[in-house]
Short mmCIF file of C-alpha atoms and ligand atoms in Angstrom, two decimals:
data_model
loop_
_atom_site.label_atom_id
_atom_site.label_comp_id
_atom_site.label_asym_id
_atom_site.label_seq_id
_atom_site.Cartn_x
_atom_site.Cartn_y
_atom_site.Cartn_z
CA MET A 548 109.37 96.68 108.97
CA LYS A 549 112.01 97.05 106.27
CA THR A 550 112.16 100.20 104.19
CA VAL A 551 111.28 99.60 100.57
CA PHE A 552 110.33 101.70 97.59
CA ASN A 553 107.46 100.13 95.70
CA PHE A 554 107.43 101.12 92.02
CA CYS A 555 104.41 98.97 91.18
CA ALA A 556 102.27 100.30 88.31
CA GLY A 557 99.04 99.45 90.07
CA PRO A 558 97.68 98.79 92.53
CA ALA A 559 100.40 101.16 93.60
CA MET A 560 101.90 102.38 96.85
CA LEU A 561 99.80 104.68 99.00
CA PRO A 562 101.28 107.45 101.15
CA PRO A 563 102.68 105.86 104.33
CA ALA A 564 100.99 108.55 106.43
CA VAL A 565 97.63 107.56 104.98
CA MET A 566 98.24 103.87 105.61
CA GLN A 567 99.22 104.57 109.22
CA ARG A 568 96.16 106.67 109.84
CA ALA A 569 93.93 104.03 108.27
CA GLN A 570 95.56 101.45 110.49
CA GLN A 571 94.96 103.53 113.62
CA GLU A 572 91.32 104.00 112.70
CA PHE A 573 90.76 100.52 111.37
CA VAL A 574 88.80 98.87 114.18
CA ASP A 575 87.70 101.93 116.10
CA TRP A 576 86.70 104.75 113.81
CA GLN A 577 85.97 108.15 115.38
CA ASP A 578 85.58 106.49 118.81
CA SER A 579 82.56 104.60 117.52
CA GLY A 580 83.82 101.14 118.44
CA VAL A 581 83.34 99.99 114.84
CA SER A 582 85.24 100.30 111.58
CA VAL A 583 84.27 102.76 108.87
CA MET A 584 83.86 99.57 106.83
CA GLU A 585 81.04 98.47 109.12
CA VAL A 586 78.74 101.47 109.04
CA SER A 587 75.85 102.32 106.75
CA HIS A 588 76.60 104.49 103.77
CA ARG A 589 73.31 106.25 104.48
CA ASP A 590 74.12 107.27 108.04
CA LYS A 591 75.48 110.70 108.85
CA PRO A 592 79.06 109.73 109.77
CA PHE A 593 79.73 108.07 106.43
CA MET A 594 77.80 110.68 104.47
CA ALA A 595 80.18 113.24 105.98
CA VAL A 596 83.19 111.21 104.82
CA ALA A 597 81.75 110.97 101.32
CA ALA A 598 80.93 114.66 101.12
CA LYS A 599 84.34 115.72 102.47
CA ALA A 600 86.16 113.52 99.93
CA GLU A 601 84.16 115.07 97.10
CA ALA A 602 84.70 118.61 98.40
CA ASP A 603 88.44 118.03 98.77
CA LEU A 604 88.72 116.60 95.27
CA ARG A 605 86.77 119.57 93.90
CA GLU A 606 89.16 121.91 95.66
CA LEU A 607 92.30 120.04 94.58
CA MET A 608 91.27 120.00 90.91
CA ALA A 609 89.30 123.28 90.93
CA ILE A 610 86.31 121.41 89.50
CA PRO A 611 83.67 123.89 88.28
CA ASP A 612 80.15 123.72 89.73
CA ASN A 613 78.62 122.48 86.50
CA TYR A 614 80.47 119.17 86.85
CA LYS A 615 79.21 116.19 88.82
CA VAL A 616 81.67 114.03 90.73
CA LEU A 617 80.82 110.34 91.04
CA PHE A 618 82.46 107.57 93.06
CA LEU A 619 81.57 104.30 91.34
CA ALA A 620 82.48 100.63 91.47
CA GLY A 621 84.15 98.89 88.55
CA GLY A 622 87.50 100.69 88.26
CA GLY A 623 88.98 102.08 85.07
CA ARG A 624 87.73 99.42 82.72
CA GLY A 625 84.22 99.77 84.03
CA GLN A 626 84.31 103.25 82.55
CA PHE A 627 85.50 101.89 79.19
CA THR A 628 81.97 100.46 79.09
CA ALA A 629 80.11 103.21 80.91
CA VAL A 630 81.40 106.10 78.80
CA PRO A 631 80.03 105.01 75.39
CA LEU A 632 76.77 103.81 76.95
CA ASN A 633 76.20 107.09 78.81
CA LEU A 634 77.25 109.44 76.04
CA LEU A 635 75.95 107.70 72.91
CA LYS A 636 72.60 106.41 71.81
CA GLU A 637 72.63 103.52 69.40
CA GLY A 638 73.67 104.86 65.99
CA GLU A 639 75.64 107.80 67.42
CA LYS A 640 79.39 108.08 66.97
CA ALA A 641 82.54 108.81 68.91
CA ASP A 642 86.21 108.86 68.04
CA TYR A 643 89.23 107.57 69.92
CA LEU A 644 92.85 108.65 69.92
CA ILE A 645 95.17 105.66 70.30
CA THR A 646 98.42 106.41 72.10
CA GLY A 647 99.06 103.07 73.76
CA GLN A 648 97.51 99.99 75.26
CA TRP A 649 94.96 101.61 77.52
CA SER A 650 93.42 103.87 74.89
CA GLN A 651 93.37 100.85 72.57
CA SER A 652 91.50 98.84 75.21
CA ALA A 653 89.01 101.66 75.73
CA PHE A 654 88.41 101.76 71.97
CA ASP A 655 88.03 97.96 71.73
CA GLU A 656 85.43 97.98 74.47
CA ALA A 657 83.42 100.89 73.03
CA LYS A 658 83.42 99.15 69.64
CA ARG A 659 81.41 96.30 71.11
CA PHE A 660 78.46 98.65 71.66
CA ARG A 661 78.77 101.71 69.47
CA ASP A 662 80.06 103.23 66.23
CA VAL A 663 83.58 104.33 67.13
CA ALA A 664 86.54 105.18 64.91
CA ILE A 665 90.23 105.92 65.39
CA ALA A 666 91.01 109.63 65.19
CA GLY A 667 94.78 109.19 65.16
CA GLU A 668 97.34 106.78 66.53
CA ILE A 669 100.96 106.40 67.49
CA ASP A 670 103.09 104.34 65.14
CA PHE A 671 105.10 102.38 67.69
CA SER A 672 107.41 100.99 65.00
CA GLN A 673 108.91 104.48 64.64
CA LYS A 674 111.55 105.51 67.18
CA PRO A 675 111.62 107.75 69.04
CA ILE A 676 107.97 107.31 69.89
CA LYS A 677 106.02 110.49 69.15
CA LEU A 678 102.42 111.58 69.54
CA PRO A 679 100.26 111.63 66.42
CA THR A 680 100.13 115.09 64.88
CA ASP A 681 97.01 114.97 62.77
CA ILE A 682 93.88 114.15 64.69
CA LYS A 683 90.78 113.67 62.57
CA VAL A 684 87.47 113.72 64.34
CA ARG A 685 84.30 112.94 62.41
CA PRO A 686 82.07 116.01 62.33
CA ASP A 687 79.20 114.11 63.92
CA ALA A 688 81.29 112.45 66.64
CA LYS A 689 79.86 113.11 70.11
CA TYR A 690 83.23 113.01 71.86
CA LEU A 691 86.93 112.32 71.46
CA HIS A 692 88.34 109.83 73.94
CA PHE A 693 92.01 109.88 74.83
CA CYS A 694 94.35 108.67 77.55
CA PRO A 695 96.70 111.46 78.69
CA ASN A 696 99.06 109.02 80.38
CA GLU A 697 99.65 105.57 78.97
CA THR A 698 100.68 103.53 81.98
CA VAL A 699 102.13 100.60 80.00
CA ASP A 700 103.89 102.47 77.20
CA GLY A 701 105.24 105.36 79.27
CA VAL A 702 103.79 108.00 76.95
CA GLU A 703 102.16 111.16 78.28
CA MET A 704 100.27 113.96 76.51
CA PHE A 705 100.77 117.23 78.31
CA ALA A 706 98.36 119.23 76.15
CA GLU A 707 94.77 118.41 75.31
CA PRO A 708 93.92 117.57 71.70
CA GLU A 709 92.40 120.62 70.04
CA VAL A 710 89.08 119.49 68.63
CA ASP A 711 85.52 120.79 68.50
CA VAL A 712 83.87 117.91 70.35
CA PRO A 713 83.84 117.21 74.10
CA LEU A 714 86.98 115.51 75.40
CA VAL A 715 86.72 112.32 77.43
CA ALA A 716 89.92 111.44 79.26
CA ASP A 717 91.06 108.28 81.00
CA MET A 718 93.23 109.81 83.70
CA SER A 719 93.67 106.62 85.71
CA SER A 720 97.42 107.02 85.99
CA CYS A 721 97.86 110.80 85.96
CA ILE A 722 94.90 112.33 87.81
CA LEU A 723 96.11 114.76 90.49
CA SER A 724 99.72 114.44 89.29
CA ARG A 725 99.70 117.82 87.53
CA GLN A 726 97.40 120.76 87.14
CA ILE A 727 94.75 120.59 84.43
CA ASP A 728 91.89 122.82 83.41
CA VAL A 729 88.82 120.68 84.05
CA SER A 730 86.61 123.03 82.03
CA LYS A 731 88.34 121.78 78.86
CA TYR A 732 86.84 118.33 79.41
CA GLY A 733 83.44 116.70 79.03
CA VAL A 734 84.29 113.65 81.14
CA ILE A 735 87.34 112.75 83.19
CA TYR A 736 87.54 109.34 84.79
CA ALA A 737 90.12 107.39 86.73
CA GLY A 738 90.48 103.99 88.28
CA ALA A 739 91.67 104.73 91.81
CA GLN A 740 94.58 102.36 92.29
CA LYS A 741 97.34 104.59 90.93
CA ASN A 742 96.96 108.05 92.39
CA ILE A 743 93.84 107.91 94.55
CA GLY A 744 93.41 104.77 96.61
CA PRO A 745 92.46 101.09 96.41
CA SER A 746 91.52 99.29 93.20
CA GLY A 747 87.91 98.75 92.19
CA LEU A 748 86.84 102.35 92.70
CA ALA A 749 86.44 104.81 89.84
CA VAL A 750 86.16 108.57 90.12
CA VAL A 751 84.12 110.16 87.33
CA ILE A 752 83.90 113.90 86.70
CA VAL A 753 81.20 114.71 84.19
CA ARG A 754 79.91 118.01 82.81
CA ASP A 755 76.23 118.15 83.64
CA ASP A 756 74.99 118.93 80.11
CA LEU A 757 76.32 115.52 79.05
CA LEU A 758 73.96 113.66 81.40
CA ARG A 759 71.26 112.12 79.23
CA ASP A 760 67.91 110.61 79.99
CA ASP A 761 67.52 108.96 76.59
CA VAL A 762 70.18 106.28 76.98
CA THR A 763 69.97 102.82 78.53
CA VAL A 764 72.86 102.12 80.87
CA PRO A 765 73.38 99.48 83.58
CA ALA A 766 71.98 101.29 86.62
CA ILE A 767 75.12 101.30 88.74
CA TRP A 768 77.02 103.03 85.91
CA ASP A 769 74.24 105.39 84.85
CA TYR A 770 75.76 108.84 85.34
CA ARG A 771 72.41 110.55 85.54
CA LEU A 772 70.93 108.12 88.01
CA GLN A 773 74.06 107.99 90.15
CA SER A 774 74.44 111.75 90.24
CA SER A 775 70.83 112.11 91.37
CA LYS A 776 71.64 109.67 94.22
CA ASP A 777 75.06 111.09 95.17
CA SER A 778 76.67 107.84 93.91
CA MET A 779 74.60 105.84 96.39
CA PHE A 780 72.04 104.15 94.19
CA ASN A 781 73.89 100.96 95.08
CA THR A 782 76.14 100.56 98.11
CA PRO A 783 79.31 102.30 96.95
CA PRO A 784 82.80 100.94 97.75
CA THR A 785 82.70 102.72 101.11
CA TYR A 786 86.10 101.77 102.44
CA SER A 787 87.80 102.75 99.19
CA TRP A 788 85.93 106.05 99.20
CA TYR A 789 87.10 106.69 102.76
CA LEU A 790 90.72 105.90 101.83
CA ALA A 791 90.47 108.15 98.77
CA GLY A 792 89.36 110.88 101.15
CA LEU A 793 92.45 110.33 103.32
CA VAL A 794 94.64 110.58 100.22
CA PHE A 795 92.96 113.85 99.22
CA GLU A 796 93.57 115.27 102.71
CA TRP A 797 97.20 114.18 102.51
CA LEU A 798 97.58 115.85 99.13
CA LYS A 799 96.07 119.08 100.43
CA ASP A 800 98.49 119.01 103.38
CA PHE A 801 101.34 118.47 100.93
CA GLY A 802 100.43 121.75 99.24
CA GLY A 803 97.99 120.56 96.61
CA VAL A 804 98.43 119.57 93.00
CA ALA A 805 100.79 122.43 92.07
CA ALA A 806 103.29 121.39 94.75
CA MET A 807 102.90 117.73 93.80
CA GLU A 808 103.43 118.54 90.13
CA LYS A 809 106.79 120.11 90.99
CA ARG A 810 107.91 117.03 92.86
CA ASN A 811 106.69 114.73 90.09
CA ALA A 812 108.58 116.73 87.47
CA ALA A 813 111.73 116.61 89.59
CA LYS A 814 111.48 112.83 90.07
CA ALA A 815 110.97 112.23 86.35
CA GLU A 816 113.80 114.56 85.37
CA LEU A 817 116.15 112.78 87.76
CA LEU A 818 115.36 109.32 86.41
CA TYR A 819 115.26 110.15 82.69
CA SER A 820 118.54 112.03 82.89
CA ALA A 821 120.19 108.98 84.47
CA ILE A 822 118.78 106.70 81.75
CA ASP A 823 120.02 109.08 79.04
CA ARG A 824 123.41 109.55 80.70
CA LEU A 825 124.21 105.89 81.28
CA ASP A 826 125.12 103.78 78.25
CA LEU A 827 123.66 100.59 79.62
CA TYR A 828 120.08 101.87 79.41
CA GLN A 829 117.77 103.37 76.82
CA ASN A 830 114.37 105.00 76.68
CA GLN A 831 112.71 105.22 73.26
CA VAL A 832 110.04 107.82 73.94
CA ASP A 833 110.55 111.31 72.57
CA PRO A 834 111.31 113.74 75.42
CA SER A 835 108.22 115.76 74.46
CA CYS A 836 105.92 112.93 75.55
CA ARG A 837 107.78 110.99 78.20
CA SER A 838 105.51 109.97 81.05
CA ARG A 839 106.28 111.44 84.45
CA MET A 840 104.32 108.74 86.20
CA ASN A 841 105.52 105.61 84.41
CA VAL A 842 109.11 105.64 83.25
CA VAL A 843 109.91 102.74 80.92
CA TRP A 844 113.40 101.78 79.84
CA GLN A 845 115.38 98.87 78.49
CA LEU A 846 118.75 97.42 79.34
CA LYS A 847 120.52 97.36 75.97
CA ASP A 848 121.79 93.91 76.94
CA ASP A 849 118.64 91.90 77.68
CA SER A 850 120.60 89.12 79.31
CA LEU A 851 121.22 91.41 82.32
CA ASN A 852 117.50 91.82 83.07
CA ALA A 853 117.23 89.04 85.61
CA ASP A 854 120.30 90.20 87.56
CA PHE A 855 119.10 93.79 87.45
CA LEU A 856 115.73 92.89 88.91
CA ALA A 857 117.14 90.54 91.54
CA GLU A 858 119.64 93.12 92.77
CA ALA A 859 117.05 95.88 92.80
CA ASN A 860 114.70 93.70 94.74
CA ALA A 861 117.37 92.85 97.31
CA LEU A 862 117.84 96.60 97.85
CA GLY A 863 114.13 97.12 98.42
CA LEU A 864 113.49 98.65 94.99
CA LEU A 865 110.38 96.68 94.14
CA ALA A 866 108.29 95.91 91.07
CA LEU A 867 110.57 97.36 88.38
CA LYS A 868 109.80 94.72 85.79
CA GLY A 869 108.21 96.21 82.67
CA HIS A 870 104.75 95.21 81.53
CA ARG A 871 104.84 91.74 79.98
CA SER A 872 103.83 93.14 76.58
CA VAL A 873 106.69 95.63 76.31
CA GLY A 874 109.43 93.96 78.40
CA GLY A 875 112.33 95.91 79.88
CA MET A 876 111.85 97.94 83.02
CA ARG A 877 109.28 100.36 84.34
CA ALA A 878 109.30 102.56 87.41
CA SER A 879 105.91 103.94 88.35
CA MET A 880 106.31 107.06 90.44
CA TYR A 881 102.87 108.27 91.35
CA ASN A 882 102.22 111.02 93.88
CA ALA A 883 102.93 108.77 96.86
CA MET A 884 106.51 108.01 95.74
CA PRO A 885 108.88 110.27 97.66
CA LEU A 886 111.90 111.89 96.01
CA GLU A 887 114.10 109.58 98.11
CA GLY A 888 112.65 106.59 96.23
CA THR A 889 113.72 107.99 92.88
CA GLN A 890 117.12 108.95 94.29
CA ALA A 891 117.65 105.41 95.57
CA LEU A 892 116.68 104.01 92.17
CA VAL A 893 119.05 106.35 90.34
CA ALA A 894 121.89 105.42 92.70
CA PHE A 895 121.25 101.79 91.87
CA LEU A 896 121.13 102.48 88.10
CA ASP A 897 124.50 104.19 88.42
CA ASP A 898 126.03 101.43 90.48
CA PHE A 899 124.71 98.64 88.27
CA ALA A 900 125.97 100.42 85.14
CA LYS A 901 129.42 100.84 86.69
CA ARG A 902 129.65 97.13 87.35
CA HIS A 903 128.25 96.01 83.98
CA GLY A 904 129.18 98.85 81.62
C1 PLP B 1025 95.21 100.84 85.32
C2 PLP B 1025 94.55 101.54 84.20
C3 PLP B 1025 93.26 101.17 83.75
C4 PLP B 1025 92.53 99.95 84.24
O1 PLP B 1025 91.99 100.10 85.45
P1 PLP B 1025 91.20 98.86 86.12
O2 PLP B 1025 90.78 99.45 87.40
O3 PLP B 1025 92.15 97.72 86.21
O4 PLP B 1025 90.06 98.52 85.25
C5 PLP B 1025 92.69 101.93 82.74
N1 PLP B 1025 93.34 102.96 82.20
C6 PLP B 1025 94.58 103.32 82.59
C7 PLP B 1025 95.24 104.50 81.95
C8 PLP B 1025 95.21 102.63 83.60
O5 PLP B 1025 96.44 102.99 84.00
#
């Protein structure tokens, strides 16, 4: 198998050690003669997998006891729907901070069902791109939704907005990448396919006082119902849950989130400093809010894009094309990306600039 570094934004690379273990266990799990995919979610062996994954996640994120952890189907966008339905009755309000395409999409979805307003937004016509400074939350808003890491725009918020209402965060592309204080949040959710495991799964961390029994929610996304059933009201995405558990074990072996945060900061520093140093490239995000997970940049000469991507691809540096809406390039460097991947990318940036500068 050839060595490649896969910078795909999502579904993203998983740690090779996890993939190899999953492969070893694929058809004969725990000497059972069957795959983990083929066993009942209600039987002891799978229940143990589910419980261990939750316990490991709780340990990795230091999740306080008054928070429920749910493993649900429907990915990140499923939660764009589930959040307003679980937290708001008809007529109640919530506000959304818009810092890029994902928070905009979450807002657009909530607007279909509930009274939501924009609490602040980035003006992307201004360069460098900076976070909004004045955040206005309506006094009767039930929560403020925000997206700490905007996967498409390459913008990250390293501090929580300071407001008096519960925070709801879409952490799809930054969960477990750096340490956070869970107690500052009402709800944290994440689609799994960036830092946790396969697509289709969502992890939801919800403070228990926010569980309501006076709202009507599709049953499989009903936080209260699902937490009373340990996320097994319906058949959960069992294989994805199992793989998430392997990723959590791998992260614990790595040294946990603090150790991972160091490596993520080092990777980002390495790549941004190359982009800033080399004349051929530019990044338009203010250094105070540059994403560590998704580094976006442009070649100042657009006509070199195709050559850049073809050469990168030939070297095994995969999926560097920017999101179709923003163009340019993007390197997603989630937890599974080793430092060597970033180093190889930087070496290529240098070499390409030398030949085309
Ligand atoms: C990828 C992503 C999503 C969408 O997740 P799906 O599982 O495709 O619905 C939502 N929010 C953010 C921040 C993302 O990066």
